[in-house]
Amino acid sequence: MSKLTATATCTAHGAIVEHTGQVVPQALLAQRVAWLTGLAQDLTARLVAGRWSAADLDALASGVGLDGRALPAKGWMAMRRLGWSVTPTSGVHVCDRVLRCAQEQAARLLRLALHRRELVAAIVATWPRDPGRRNDAEWAALRTVLLGGVGPAEIRNRTRQIRAYRDAHHGRLPADLTELEGPPACAAQIVLAAADRQLATLERTGEYSARLRVKLPLTACPASAKDWAWHLLPIALPPTVPAEAKLCAPTLRVHHGRVRVDLPFQIPIGFAPATGHVIGCGFDWGLNSLLTGTIGHLTADGRVVTDGRPLAYDASGVSAKLHRLRTEREHLAAKRKHQERLLAGLAPADPRFAELAGAYEVVSVEHERLCARIRHLNKALAWSAARWAVDQAVAAGATVIYLEDLATLEARGRRGQANARLSGQVRGQIVEAIRHLAAKKSIAVVTVPARGTSKYCPRCGDGTSILRHCPAPDRLAERGWAWAWCPACGLSCDRDWAAAERILARGLLGQHATRTDRATGTRTIRQVVEGNVARARRPRKATRAARRARRTRTDLHPRPEARDRAKNRPTPKRPTRTPTNSSMTSSRVPDRRTVPAPPPRGGQRPAGQAPQTTRPAGRTGLARDPHQRTGFHRVAATPVLPLGPYADGPPRPRPPDLPEILR
């Protein structure tokens, strides 16, 4: 058994002063928490700014304190072992536990800066001839210097930042991260994980309730210990926090006038082995859909066999909406920058300054709201896609999920393709969500190299037969990207489906080369092992009629006896519509209802509304079913069918006489 750590955001709507019993309303509680976070933010900002130099970052990166001992994992202890302290403002009384929290947050910011520093140093050391486009040799040189786990998007963004610095400084590259950018911004929050019971305690009072006891200041500038008081904050826990979860020290912050409590908790989970998998799921970051997957089985003789059923999660509708929101965000950002330039050229005494400042404030607020809307939609879409992928794996009885490694993947494709635009925004969130949800089901998540998954045929050649990409199966002679066709074996299927099969084959055949990162726990396969993939039917259980026919040795489907078509009886007359027989309907006049018929499941539907029907499955088996767990009305996803594992042995291959387009 191992532990899974997650964070639930709760809200404290009020508090009680422990000594006097005074009820503190929400507005006053938010004010006092803001005073506490403001004190911690000021201490953290001054500590980070005072240590923002190359020499201090070298001392932190060395991992050794002033006494020669190794730096501990806790940030505030590492700061004190290095001798980096900070004192509060004169006349302000702050206890040592608040200083601990400030040092912990400062240590986290500086340790994150070490990662950016290594990335900037590697890019500067291997600066390409054309920063906009690196060749294969320049990418290889950068990968040898750079540590693993850095994606192309992060490299591209840092390259743009360094290029802007070079253009502004007449071709000179930055010598260090401290020269490239200033000290990082500090959030107005307090990390109670660095404190002990002298500042905060947390206890669970019920299945969905907890109580936080924390010491808060009574004034903005407390002068002594009398200006601090213990407060009891009742917290309502969300349903995502199970009863057996262990609650950890939270983080306090104020958001839109409310006290937010970011509460970490730990739950026990089963162990997911890295090797020994027989049934697995492979998912491709597709161009036709956001996620395309397949389910495969590793046979005893080392062959990978899939059930021939593609799994697709198409988010084109949500992607188009996000694209429109991003376009509007860029428009507001350009408008805000233009107003900033106009304000810089006006004096505060100018009568136009006040009007322009008000317009600038309105645009800034709208820009922040739009950014928050995009973030929330990206997060909701990522968790919806991740839950769908994990549900597919659980329904199939899979013990492992294979994904493309984002560190070796570059988002390409047509500029107008919706899923290509969306994939670069939410892929990282989807991976983290899949790992979190799969850990609860004891399913391993492993990444495989992405290079060549859409290029080679999964059916033949062991990674040597190159696929031809065309627009559609009936336009094989044209160049395209949506459909894949193999001239060698005749494979004709969706491009993303073929890539998902190759990802699954690389994972199941190369699982012996799985490596686990000790720091993060992520699992990766660096070695590429190619193998052919066969498609086969799932074994069907014999019906009662088949078992009876086998037992009685009779034909399961006997030919019906021929009818006697001799004219030995008169032809019956058909009923006609007469005034005395008004209940009979004529074949010429259909029965038309003035209102729609009630649904067959019971209840009556309002007049004029058509029933919600499920869209028939297409070539990828997509269906719009309101009962599916997608979370979006504009998402088409393959339904989750609990088929279960291959319980009756390996699947039977398909008949060879079927055309490949029908397989």
Phi, psi and omega in degrees: 000143176229182183240143176244126182256131177223169182231132176245130180269117181246171181231132175260114185268356179179178181205171178228131176286123188295321186284319185256343184078013181289136177275125181259116180290176186295319182295316179292323177296318178297324179293317181290322176294324177295324175297317180294314179293329176293320176297316179293323179294320179296317179295318180294316181298318180291326179290319180292316180296325180287339181249016180273078179211161182294323181293317180291323176294326175295321179295321178290323180289336180294332180076016182233135180276186181292333181270006179087357179273157180290147180287136180287169180287328178292131187293317183293328177290324177294321179297319181286329177289332175278350181083020181264104182237167178216145181247146179291169179296149182300132180089001181248128180263120179228130181286167183293333181289329174291322175298323176301312181298320178294318178293325178296315179294322178295321179296321178295319179294319181289324178290327172294326178294331177297323177296315178295327180294317178296322179294316179295319179296321179292321180292318179294321180293330180242046183298126185282166177292318176242104183297338180284339183206112178271146174271179184296322180293321179290324175295318179296319178295323179291321181292330179290329180273326186276149176285160180287162178091005179259123182276164179297328180296318178294321177296318181295319180293318178292327177295319177296321178296317180292323179294322176296321176295319180295319179293327180281341182244032171059047174085007181265132179274152181290144180277335182202168179296325180295337176274333182283322183215163181275185179298146180292152179286147181252131180281152178277083180207165177230125182270103182283357178294337179272354182262171176238196185291352175284346178240323183203145173224154182223133177219149179267127183257348181192184181294325181235030181213151177212167180225127179254125177252114186222149178266122183240150176284148178267348178225167180291327179234083181294130182266339181207181180291343178289341180274012177239146182212150178281136179236140176255118184249108173286136184235132175267121182276140177286164180295345180288347179266107182289167183291331182272005182286147177263122182276139180246174181295131185271182174239130182258141175203165179245127182225115178055045176079008179236149180273115178262135179243105177277102190257109173283147177214155182238136178233144178284138179227161177282162181274132177256113182291156180276335182231177179084021182272141179247320179245131181215167177239136176243132182235138180246139173282093192276167171266323178286328179216163182295315178226132175229129185223175177208159180247131184227164183227132178266115183281174182292331180270013174084023178257147177258122182235129177255164181273005177071022181241112180283147177243126185224141175235100186261118181242039182295322179296313178293325179295319178296321177295318177296324179295320177294320179294321178293323176297318177293324178295317178296323177296316179294323179296318178295322178293322179292320177296322178296320177292327176296319178294323178292320179294326179294335180267001180249147176274150179300335179281347179294134180295338179281346184293316182295318180294318180291326178293322176295319177294323178295321179294320179296316180294323179294318179295317179295324178295318179295320178296320180293320177297318178295323178295319178294319179297315181294321179291321176298317180294317180296319179294320180297316180289328177294314179295321180293319179294322178297317181295317180291323177297322177296319179293319180293319180294328180274354183075024181282150178249000181208148175237127180252131179233161174286142179286119181291338179290338180248018185240135176239128182289114179238192177112184182292143182292331182273357181284129187294315183290330176294323177290322184285328190299324181289346183268325190240001182299315180297321178293324179295318180298314180296321179292321178296318178297322181291312182289325179290328178296328178293333180261009181058042177249129180281146176239118185233138176259144180237161178299140184267347186290125175087004182290327179264000185264323187255155183282133178279349185269324186220161169089347181054044178087017179244338180275120185271135179277153172254131182258131184223169182290324186204164180293338177264010179226056184290336182280347182267157178271135180201203183215345188278329187241146181244138180219132181256119178291338184282311184250353179084013178298131179221108183202178177297141184299316182291328177295316178297321178294322178296322177294321179291324176296317179297319179295319178297324181286312183291322181280336181250023183291341177291342180261020180289132179241138182248128177282125183291328183284315185255340182081003179285148182245136186218145172248113180271333183274134181266118177242114183266153177192152180284153181240130177250147178253135183214161177285153168284140179294133180260143178283138182295137180283172180294322179293323179292321179292323177294319180293325178291325181285321182269358180056046176244169180283132181290322181237080181290149179286132181291150179290147180290139180281150177278106182267015180290151181274081182247007178208155182289151178287125181291147178280144177276142179292140179245159181276118180234163178300331180275346180237064185283347180284339180281144181254149180272151177287344181272332183247108180288158179280110182253130179264144178284334177229156179298151179289150179294153180295152183291341183278002182105157184084166182239134181273142179300151182294141176088359180249129179279149179292151177280115181249154179278131179292135180297146182292141178262212184290337179256007177075024181281148178209136177268098182243121181295345181271354181283152184271063176262326179088356181227145176278343183255023179244130175253121184224150176295130180299148178275113181250120180285072180285331180081174180287175178282087186279334185261029179096185182294151182289158179275135177295155178288154177300138183287348183276353178286141175297151184295330182292338180266357185277000000 
